[in-house]
Short mmCIF file of C-alpha atoms in Angstrom, two decimals:
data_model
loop_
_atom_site.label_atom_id
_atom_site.label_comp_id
_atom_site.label_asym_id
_atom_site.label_seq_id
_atom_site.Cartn_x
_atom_site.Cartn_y
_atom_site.Cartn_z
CA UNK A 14 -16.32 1.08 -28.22
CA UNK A 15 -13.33 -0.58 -29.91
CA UNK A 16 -12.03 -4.06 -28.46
CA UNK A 17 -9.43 -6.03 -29.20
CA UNK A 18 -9.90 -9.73 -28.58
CA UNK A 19 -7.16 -11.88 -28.11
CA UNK A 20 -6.91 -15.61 -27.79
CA UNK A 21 -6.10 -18.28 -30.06
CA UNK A 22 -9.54 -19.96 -29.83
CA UNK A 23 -12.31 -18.57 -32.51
CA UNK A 24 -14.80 -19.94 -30.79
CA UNK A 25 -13.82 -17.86 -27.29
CA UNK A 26 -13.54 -15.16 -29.05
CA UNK A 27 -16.82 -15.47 -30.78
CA UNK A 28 -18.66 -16.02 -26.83
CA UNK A 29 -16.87 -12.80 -25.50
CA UNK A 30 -18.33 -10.87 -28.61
CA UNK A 31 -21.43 -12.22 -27.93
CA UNK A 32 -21.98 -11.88 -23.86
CA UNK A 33 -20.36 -8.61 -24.16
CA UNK A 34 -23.69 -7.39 -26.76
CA UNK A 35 -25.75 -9.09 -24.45
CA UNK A 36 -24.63 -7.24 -21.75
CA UNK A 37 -24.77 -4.15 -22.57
CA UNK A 38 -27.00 -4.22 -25.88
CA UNK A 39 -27.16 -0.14 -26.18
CA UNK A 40 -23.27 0.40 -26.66
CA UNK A 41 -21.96 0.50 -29.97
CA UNK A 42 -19.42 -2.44 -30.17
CA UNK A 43 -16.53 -2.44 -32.57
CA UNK A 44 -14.67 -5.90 -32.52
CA UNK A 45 -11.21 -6.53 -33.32
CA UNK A 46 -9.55 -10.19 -33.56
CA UNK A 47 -6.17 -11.81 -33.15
CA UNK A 48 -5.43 -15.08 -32.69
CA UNK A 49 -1.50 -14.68 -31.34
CA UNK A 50 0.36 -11.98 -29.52
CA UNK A 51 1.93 -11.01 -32.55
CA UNK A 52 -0.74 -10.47 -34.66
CA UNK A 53 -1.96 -8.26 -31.82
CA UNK A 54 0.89 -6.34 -31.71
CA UNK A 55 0.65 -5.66 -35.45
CA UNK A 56 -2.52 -4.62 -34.93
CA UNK A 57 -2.00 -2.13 -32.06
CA UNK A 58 1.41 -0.97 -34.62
CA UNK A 59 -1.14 -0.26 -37.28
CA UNK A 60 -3.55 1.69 -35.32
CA UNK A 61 -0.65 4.04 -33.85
CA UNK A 62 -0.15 5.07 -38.21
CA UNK A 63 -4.23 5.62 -38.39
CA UNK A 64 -5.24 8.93 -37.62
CA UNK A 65 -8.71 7.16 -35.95
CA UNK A 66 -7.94 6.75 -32.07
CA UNK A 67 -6.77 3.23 -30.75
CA UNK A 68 -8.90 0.48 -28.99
CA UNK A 69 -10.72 1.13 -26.04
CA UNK A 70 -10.21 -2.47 -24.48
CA UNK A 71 -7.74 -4.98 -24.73
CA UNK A 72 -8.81 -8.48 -23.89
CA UNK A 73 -6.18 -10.84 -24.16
CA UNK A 74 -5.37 -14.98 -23.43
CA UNK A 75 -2.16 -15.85 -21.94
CA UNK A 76 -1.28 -18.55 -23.51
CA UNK A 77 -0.43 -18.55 -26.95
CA UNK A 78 1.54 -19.76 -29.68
CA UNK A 79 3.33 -17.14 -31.98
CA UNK A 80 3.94 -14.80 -29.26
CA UNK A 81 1.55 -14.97 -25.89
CA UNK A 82 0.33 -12.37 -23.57
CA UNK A 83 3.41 -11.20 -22.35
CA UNK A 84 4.46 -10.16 -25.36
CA UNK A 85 1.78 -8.15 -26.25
CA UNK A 86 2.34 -6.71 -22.10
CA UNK A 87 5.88 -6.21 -23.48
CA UNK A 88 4.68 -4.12 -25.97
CA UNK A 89 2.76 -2.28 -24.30
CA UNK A 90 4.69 -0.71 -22.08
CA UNK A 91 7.45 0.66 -24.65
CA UNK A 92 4.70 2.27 -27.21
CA UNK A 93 1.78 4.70 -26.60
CA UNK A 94 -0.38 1.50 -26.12
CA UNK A 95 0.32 1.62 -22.53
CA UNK A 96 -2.89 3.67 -21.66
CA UNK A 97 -5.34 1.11 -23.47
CA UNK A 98 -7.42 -0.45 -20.48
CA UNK A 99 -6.22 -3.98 -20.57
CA UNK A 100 -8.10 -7.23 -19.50
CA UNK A 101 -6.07 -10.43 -19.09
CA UNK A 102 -7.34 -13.76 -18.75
CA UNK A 103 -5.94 -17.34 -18.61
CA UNK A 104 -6.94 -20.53 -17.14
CA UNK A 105 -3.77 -20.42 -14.85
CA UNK A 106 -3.79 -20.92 -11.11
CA UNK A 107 -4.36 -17.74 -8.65
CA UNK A 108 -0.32 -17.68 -7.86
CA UNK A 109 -0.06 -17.30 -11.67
CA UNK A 110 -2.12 -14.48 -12.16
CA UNK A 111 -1.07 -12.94 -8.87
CA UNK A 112 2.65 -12.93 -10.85
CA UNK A 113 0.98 -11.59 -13.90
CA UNK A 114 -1.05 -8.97 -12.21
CA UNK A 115 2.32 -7.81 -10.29
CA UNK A 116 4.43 -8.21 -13.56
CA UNK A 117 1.67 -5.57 -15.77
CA UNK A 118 1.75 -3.23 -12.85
CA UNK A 119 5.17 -3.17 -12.48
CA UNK A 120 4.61 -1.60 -16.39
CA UNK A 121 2.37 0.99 -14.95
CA UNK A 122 -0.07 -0.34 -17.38
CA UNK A 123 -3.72 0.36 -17.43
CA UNK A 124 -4.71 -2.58 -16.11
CA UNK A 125 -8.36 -3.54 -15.51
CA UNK A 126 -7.71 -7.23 -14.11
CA UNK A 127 -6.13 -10.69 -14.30
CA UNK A 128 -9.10 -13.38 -14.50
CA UNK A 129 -9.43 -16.52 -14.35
CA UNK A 130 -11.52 -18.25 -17.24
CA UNK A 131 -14.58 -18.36 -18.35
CA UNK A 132 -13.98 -14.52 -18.11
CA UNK A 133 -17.09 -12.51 -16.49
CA UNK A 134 -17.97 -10.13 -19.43
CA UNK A 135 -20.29 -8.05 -16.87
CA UNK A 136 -17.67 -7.74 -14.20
CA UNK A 137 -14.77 -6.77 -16.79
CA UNK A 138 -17.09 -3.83 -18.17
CA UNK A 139 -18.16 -2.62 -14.65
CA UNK A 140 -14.83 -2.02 -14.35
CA UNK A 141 -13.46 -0.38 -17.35
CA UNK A 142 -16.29 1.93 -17.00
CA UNK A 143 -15.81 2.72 -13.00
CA UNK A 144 -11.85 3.14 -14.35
CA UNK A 145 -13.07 5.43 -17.06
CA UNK A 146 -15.48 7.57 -14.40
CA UNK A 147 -12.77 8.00 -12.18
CA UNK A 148 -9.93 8.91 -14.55
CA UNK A 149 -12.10 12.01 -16.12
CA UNK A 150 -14.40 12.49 -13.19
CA UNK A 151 -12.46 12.67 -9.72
CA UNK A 152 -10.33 16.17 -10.41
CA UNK A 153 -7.08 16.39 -8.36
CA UNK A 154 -6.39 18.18 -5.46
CA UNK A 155 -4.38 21.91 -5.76
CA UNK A 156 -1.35 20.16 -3.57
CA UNK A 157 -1.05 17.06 -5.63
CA UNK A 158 -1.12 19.91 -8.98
CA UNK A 159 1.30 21.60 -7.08
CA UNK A 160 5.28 21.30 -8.67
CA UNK A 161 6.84 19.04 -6.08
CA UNK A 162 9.84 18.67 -7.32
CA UNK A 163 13.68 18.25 -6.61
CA UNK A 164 14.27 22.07 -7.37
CA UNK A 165 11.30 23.20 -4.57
CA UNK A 166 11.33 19.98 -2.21
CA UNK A 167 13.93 21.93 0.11
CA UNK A 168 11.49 24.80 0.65
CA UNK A 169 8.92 22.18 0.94
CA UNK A 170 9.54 21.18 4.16
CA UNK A 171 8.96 22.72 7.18
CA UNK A 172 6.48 23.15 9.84
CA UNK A 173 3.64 24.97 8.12
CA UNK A 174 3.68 22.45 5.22
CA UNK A 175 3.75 19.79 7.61
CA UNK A 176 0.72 17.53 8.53
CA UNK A 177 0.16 14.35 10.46
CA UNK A 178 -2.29 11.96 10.25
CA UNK A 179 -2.39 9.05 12.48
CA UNK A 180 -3.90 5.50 11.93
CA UNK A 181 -4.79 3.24 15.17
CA UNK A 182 -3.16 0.22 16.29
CA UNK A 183 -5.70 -2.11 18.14
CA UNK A 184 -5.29 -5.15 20.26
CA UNK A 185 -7.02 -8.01 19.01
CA UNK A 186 -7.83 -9.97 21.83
CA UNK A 187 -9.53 -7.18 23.77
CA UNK A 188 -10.72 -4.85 20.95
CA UNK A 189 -9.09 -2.65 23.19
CA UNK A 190 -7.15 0.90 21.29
CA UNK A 191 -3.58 0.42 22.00
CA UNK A 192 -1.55 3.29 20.32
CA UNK A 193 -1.49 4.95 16.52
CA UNK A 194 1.14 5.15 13.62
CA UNK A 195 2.04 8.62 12.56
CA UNK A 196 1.34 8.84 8.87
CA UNK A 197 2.89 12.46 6.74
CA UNK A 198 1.31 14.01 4.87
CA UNK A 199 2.33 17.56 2.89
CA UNK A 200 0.08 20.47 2.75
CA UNK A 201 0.04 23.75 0.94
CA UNK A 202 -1.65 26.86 1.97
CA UNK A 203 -4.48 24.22 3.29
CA UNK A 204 -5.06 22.83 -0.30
CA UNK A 205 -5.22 19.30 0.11
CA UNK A 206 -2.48 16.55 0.63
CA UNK A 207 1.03 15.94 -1.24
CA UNK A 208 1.00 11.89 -0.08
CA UNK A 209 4.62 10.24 1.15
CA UNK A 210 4.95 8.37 -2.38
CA UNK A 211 5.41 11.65 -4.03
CA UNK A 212 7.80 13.19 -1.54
CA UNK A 213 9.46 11.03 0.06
CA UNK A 214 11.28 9.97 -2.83
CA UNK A 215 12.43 13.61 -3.04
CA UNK A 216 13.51 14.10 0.16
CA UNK A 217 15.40 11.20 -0.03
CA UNK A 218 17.10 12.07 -3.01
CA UNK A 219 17.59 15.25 -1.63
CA UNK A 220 19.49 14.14 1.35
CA UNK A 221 16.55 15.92 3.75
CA UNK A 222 15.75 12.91 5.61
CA UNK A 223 17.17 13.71 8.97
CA UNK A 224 15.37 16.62 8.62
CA UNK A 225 12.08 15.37 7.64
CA UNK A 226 12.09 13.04 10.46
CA UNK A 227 12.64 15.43 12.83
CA UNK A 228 10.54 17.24 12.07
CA UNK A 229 7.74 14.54 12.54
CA UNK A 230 9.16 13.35 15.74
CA UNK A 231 8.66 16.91 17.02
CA UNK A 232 5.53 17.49 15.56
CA UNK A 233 4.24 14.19 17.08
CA UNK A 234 5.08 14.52 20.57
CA UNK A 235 4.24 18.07 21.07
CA UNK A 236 0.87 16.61 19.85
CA UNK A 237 0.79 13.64 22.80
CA UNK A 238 1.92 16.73 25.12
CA UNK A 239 -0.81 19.07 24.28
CA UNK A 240 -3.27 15.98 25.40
CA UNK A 241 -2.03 14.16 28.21
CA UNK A 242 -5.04 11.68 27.83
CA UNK A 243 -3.11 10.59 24.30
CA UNK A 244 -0.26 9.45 26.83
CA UNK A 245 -1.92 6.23 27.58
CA UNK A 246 -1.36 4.99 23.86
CA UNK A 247 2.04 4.20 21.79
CA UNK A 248 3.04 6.75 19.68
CA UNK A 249 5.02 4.95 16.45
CA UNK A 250 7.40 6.98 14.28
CA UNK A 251 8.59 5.53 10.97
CA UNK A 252 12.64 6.19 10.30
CA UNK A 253 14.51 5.24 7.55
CA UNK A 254 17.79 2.97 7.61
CA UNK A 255 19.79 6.09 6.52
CA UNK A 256 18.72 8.04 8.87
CA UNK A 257 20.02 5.74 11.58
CA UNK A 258 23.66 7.46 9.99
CA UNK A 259 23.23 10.23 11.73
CA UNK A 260 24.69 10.61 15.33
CA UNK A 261 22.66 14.08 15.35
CA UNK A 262 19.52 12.58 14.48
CA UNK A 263 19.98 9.99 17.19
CA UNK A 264 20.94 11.92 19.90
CA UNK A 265 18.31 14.20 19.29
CA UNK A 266 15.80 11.27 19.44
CA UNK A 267 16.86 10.41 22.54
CA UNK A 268 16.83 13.12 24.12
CA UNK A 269 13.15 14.25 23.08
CA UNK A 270 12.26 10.99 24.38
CA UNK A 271 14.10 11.85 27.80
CA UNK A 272 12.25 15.22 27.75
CA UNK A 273 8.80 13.23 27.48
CA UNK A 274 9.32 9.61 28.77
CA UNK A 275 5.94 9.29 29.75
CA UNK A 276 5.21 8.94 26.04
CA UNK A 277 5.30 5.28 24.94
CA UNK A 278 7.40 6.06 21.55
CA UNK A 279 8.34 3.27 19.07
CA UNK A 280 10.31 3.52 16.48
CA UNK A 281 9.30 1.71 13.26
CA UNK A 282 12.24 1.09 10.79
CA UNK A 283 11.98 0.95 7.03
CA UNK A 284 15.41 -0.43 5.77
CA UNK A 285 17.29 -1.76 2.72
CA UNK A 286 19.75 -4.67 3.76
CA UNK A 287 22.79 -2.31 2.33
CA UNK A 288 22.34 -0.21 5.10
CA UNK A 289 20.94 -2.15 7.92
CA UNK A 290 23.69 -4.03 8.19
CA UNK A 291 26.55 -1.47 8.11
CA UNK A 292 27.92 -1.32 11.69
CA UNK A 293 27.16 2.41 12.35
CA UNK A 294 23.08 1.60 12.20
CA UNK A 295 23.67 -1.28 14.17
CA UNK A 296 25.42 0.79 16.77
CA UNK A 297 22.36 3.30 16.21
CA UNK A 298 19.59 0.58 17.08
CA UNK A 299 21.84 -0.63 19.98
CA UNK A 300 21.80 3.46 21.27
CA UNK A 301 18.29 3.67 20.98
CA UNK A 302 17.09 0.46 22.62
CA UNK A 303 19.57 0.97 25.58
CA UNK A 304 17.70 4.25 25.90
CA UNK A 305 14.26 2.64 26.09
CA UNK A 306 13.18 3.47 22.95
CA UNK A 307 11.68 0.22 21.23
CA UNK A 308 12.19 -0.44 17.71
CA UNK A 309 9.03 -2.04 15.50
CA UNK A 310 10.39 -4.32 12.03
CA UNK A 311 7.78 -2.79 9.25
CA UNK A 312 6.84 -3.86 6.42
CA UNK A 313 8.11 -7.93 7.46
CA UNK A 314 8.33 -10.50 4.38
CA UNK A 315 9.08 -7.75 1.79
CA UNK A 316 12.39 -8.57 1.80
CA UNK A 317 14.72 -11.21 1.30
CA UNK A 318 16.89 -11.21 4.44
CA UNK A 319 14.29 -10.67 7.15
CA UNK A 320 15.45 -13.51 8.64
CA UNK A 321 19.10 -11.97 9.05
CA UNK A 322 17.72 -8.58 10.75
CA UNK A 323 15.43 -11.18 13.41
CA UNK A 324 18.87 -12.74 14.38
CA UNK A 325 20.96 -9.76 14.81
CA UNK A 326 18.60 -6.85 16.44
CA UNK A 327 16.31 -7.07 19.07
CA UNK A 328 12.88 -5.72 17.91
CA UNK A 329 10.16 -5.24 19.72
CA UNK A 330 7.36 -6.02 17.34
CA UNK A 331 6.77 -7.08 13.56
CA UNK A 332 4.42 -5.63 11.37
CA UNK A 333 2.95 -7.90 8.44
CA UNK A 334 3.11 -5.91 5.47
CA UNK A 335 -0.54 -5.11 4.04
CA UNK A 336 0.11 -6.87 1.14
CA UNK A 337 -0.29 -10.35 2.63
CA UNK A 338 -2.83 -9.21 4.81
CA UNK A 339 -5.96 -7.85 3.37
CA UNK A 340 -7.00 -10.90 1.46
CA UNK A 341 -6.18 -13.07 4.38
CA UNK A 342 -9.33 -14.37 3.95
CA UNK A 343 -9.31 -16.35 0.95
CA UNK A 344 -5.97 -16.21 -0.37
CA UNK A 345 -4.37 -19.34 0.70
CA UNK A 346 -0.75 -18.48 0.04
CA UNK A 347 -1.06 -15.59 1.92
CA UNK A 348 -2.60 -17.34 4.98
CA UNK A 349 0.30 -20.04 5.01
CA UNK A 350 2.70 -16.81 5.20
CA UNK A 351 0.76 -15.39 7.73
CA UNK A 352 0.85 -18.16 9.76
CA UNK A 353 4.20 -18.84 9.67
CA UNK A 354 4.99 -15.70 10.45
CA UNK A 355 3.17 -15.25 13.86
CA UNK A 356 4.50 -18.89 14.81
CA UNK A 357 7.88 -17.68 14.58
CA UNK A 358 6.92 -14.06 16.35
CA UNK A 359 5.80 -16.31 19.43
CA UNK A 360 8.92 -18.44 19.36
CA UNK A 361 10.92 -15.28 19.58
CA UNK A 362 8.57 -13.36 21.73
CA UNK A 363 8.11 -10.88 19.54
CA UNK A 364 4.33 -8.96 18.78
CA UNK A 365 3.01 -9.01 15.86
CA UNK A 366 1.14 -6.15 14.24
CA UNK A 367 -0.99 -6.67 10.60
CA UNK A 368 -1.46 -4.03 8.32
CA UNK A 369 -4.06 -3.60 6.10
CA UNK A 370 -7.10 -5.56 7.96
CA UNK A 371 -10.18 -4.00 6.04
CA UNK A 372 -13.25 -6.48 6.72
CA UNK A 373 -14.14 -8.50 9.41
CA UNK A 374 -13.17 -11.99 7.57
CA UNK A 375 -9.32 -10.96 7.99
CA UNK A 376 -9.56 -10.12 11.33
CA UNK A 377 -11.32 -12.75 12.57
CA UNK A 378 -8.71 -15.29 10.78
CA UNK A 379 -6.19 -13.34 12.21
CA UNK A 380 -7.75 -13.50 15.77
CA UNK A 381 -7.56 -17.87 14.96
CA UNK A 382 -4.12 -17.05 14.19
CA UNK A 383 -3.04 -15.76 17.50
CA UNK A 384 -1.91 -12.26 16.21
CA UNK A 385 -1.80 -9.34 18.73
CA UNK A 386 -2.58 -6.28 16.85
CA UNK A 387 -4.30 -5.32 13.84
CA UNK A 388 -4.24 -1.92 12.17
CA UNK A 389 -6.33 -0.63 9.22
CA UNK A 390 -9.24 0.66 7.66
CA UNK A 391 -11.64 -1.43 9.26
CA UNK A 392 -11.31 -0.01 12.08
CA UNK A 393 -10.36 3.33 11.01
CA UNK A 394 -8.40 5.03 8.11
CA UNK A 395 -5.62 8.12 9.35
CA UNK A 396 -7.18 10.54 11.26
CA UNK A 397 -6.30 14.06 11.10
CA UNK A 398 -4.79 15.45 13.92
CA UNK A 399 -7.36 17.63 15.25
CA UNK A 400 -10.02 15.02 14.98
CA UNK A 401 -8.22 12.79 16.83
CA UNK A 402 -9.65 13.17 20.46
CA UNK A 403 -12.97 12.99 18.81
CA UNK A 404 -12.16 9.54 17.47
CA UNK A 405 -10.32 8.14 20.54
CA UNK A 406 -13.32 9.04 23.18
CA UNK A 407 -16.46 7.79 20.38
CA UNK A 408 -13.99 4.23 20.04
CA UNK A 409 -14.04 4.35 23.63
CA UNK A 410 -17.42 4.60 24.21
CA UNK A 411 -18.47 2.15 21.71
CA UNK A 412 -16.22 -0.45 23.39
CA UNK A 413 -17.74 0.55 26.68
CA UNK A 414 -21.30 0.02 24.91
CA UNK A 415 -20.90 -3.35 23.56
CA UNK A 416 -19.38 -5.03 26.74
CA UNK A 417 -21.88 -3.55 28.58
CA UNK A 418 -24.43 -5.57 26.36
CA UNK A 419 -22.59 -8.38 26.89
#
């Protein structure tokens, strides 16, 4: 195994050579040294001229004289280096590392982690070796093989192809199952799942999005009508600011949801502030709430003028984008956001929904924080369609369980 240390310090250098031969004593360790990013670099441009394969790890300080981490990150991303597991480590604060973390992704590097120091040498090699197991072990499915592309996105779409999953949205208070997002998905002849961040970029560029949307809106509540017990529960839609462009689109979402009012549908919008703000979506939002249907803010804090959309529409509810959510436990930044955030939902009377709640921890602090409704894989991740009965009557009965214990 070939590994690159980085950091200015011999003698840090010298302790990660060491812990990491302790650790695992079996594997064959070749070490590499640099003490500056550009030394590195002119290491990582020699070993793209040898004809021997290029390191297997990258462990690297941040701060450095004669070119520091980010260089070498830099680097990285602009030569065939990019694919070299990389391990970055600095004595930094979390918010620091957070940036740095978000800053290497952004480069769609292979990155392993940003730690803190002194750097765990067993926790960094579980790691690159769980990467390694999963990037040659776990094949792909036949629908994420599949071309899904610009040319075929068109032919794509339609109701075969078509196939929602749907996530539940719980009360906190109560424990109590209170309605479920509808999550796409694309299938193929049954072959597995094309996931949204592959095709909805498509469609998008495609200018399909009215159609895709309907499509799911239909799909949806012929679902809730096939199983009137479903009625009981919100049904929430995603829609995109552009689609709130088109008078068709609208109309025809209000008048499904005439056809079916007994179905409690919300409407979650995912915007950009260059189209939220143009007066024909405003007009759009106005249509839809004077016709009952309720419109949900997703994905609040991701951008910078959330504040302007809270003054000038009427939603119904906020979801808390996952992001700040699922470490709610211990990150403290995150909390303070959090908090702040439900505050001002209360002052406005608006709900609050967080995404991403995965352990018990996070919802508990977000019980302490007065949120309403939590939604994620702790309590369940999307459920196919035709499971979904199934799921609703076992939650039910487990609820009906426990408070008869209590």
């Amino acid at each position: 195994m070939k590994i690159l240390i980085v950091d200015d310090q011999t003698f840090i250098r010298e302790a990660i050579k060491s812990e990491l031969v302790g650790v695992d004593p079996l594997q064959s360790f070749i070490f590499f040294e640099a003490d500056c990013g550009n030394s590195a670099i002119a290491l990582l441009e020699q070993s793209t001229l040898n004809t021997e394969p290029e390191f297997d790890l990258i462990i690297t300080d941040l701060k450095m004289e004669n070119g520091d981490g980010l260089a070498i990150i830099n680097y990285m991303a602009t030569t065939k280096s990019k694919n070299i597991p990389l391990v970055i480590v600095s004595s930094s604060d979390q918010r620091t590392l957070d940036l740095i973390g978000n800053i290497t992704n952004s480069f769609n590097l292979n990155l392993v982690g940003v730690f803190q120091k002194p750097l765990n040498v067993n926790e960094v090699l579980t790691l690159v070796k769980t990467k390694q197991f999963l990037a040659h072990e776990v094949p792909e499915s036949k629908a994420e093989q599949t071309n899904c592309n610009s040319a075929n996105i068109a032919s794509l779409l339609n109701e075969d192809n078509l196939f929602l999953c749907y996530q539940p949205k719980v009360d906190i208070k109560s424990n109590k199952l209170i309605g479920f997002e509808v999550l796409s998905r694309l299938t193929i002849q049954g072959d597995g799942f094309i996931y949204p961040d592959k095709f909805i970029p498509l469609i998008e560029q495609a200018g399909l999005n009215c159609q895709f949307t309907r499509l799911v809106v239909d799909q949806a509540i012929s679902h809730w009508q096939l199983f009137p017990a479903l009625k009981q529960y919100g049904l929430s839609i995603n829609i995109s600011a552009s689609d709130l462009l088109s008078e068709e689109l609208i109309n025809h979402l209000i008048a499904k949801h005439l056809a079916a009012s007994d179905i409690q549908l919300m409407l979650e919008l995912t915007e950009s502030q260059h189209t939220i703000n143009q007066e024909r979506s405003l007009q759009a939002i106005a249509k839809l709430i004077i016709n009952d249907i309720p419109i949900s803010l997703d994905d609040f804090g991701k951008s910078y003028s959330t504040f302007d959309r809270l003054d000038s529409i009427p939603f119904e509810e906020i979801k808390i984008d996952k992001d700040f959510v699922s470490d709610l436990d211990f990150n403290l930044q995150h909390q303070a956001i959090v908090e702040s955030t439900i505050a001002l939902a209360k002052k406005l009377n608006v709900k609050v929904v967080a995404e991403g709640v995965e352990t018990l921890g996070v919802l508990n602090r977000l019980q302490l924080l007065g949120c309403h409704t939590a939604q994620g894989y702790y309590f369940s991740p999307p459920i196919e369609g035709r499971y979904l009965m199934t799921w609703v009557n076992d939650y039910n009965q487990q609820g009906e369980v426990k408070n008869a214990n209590h």
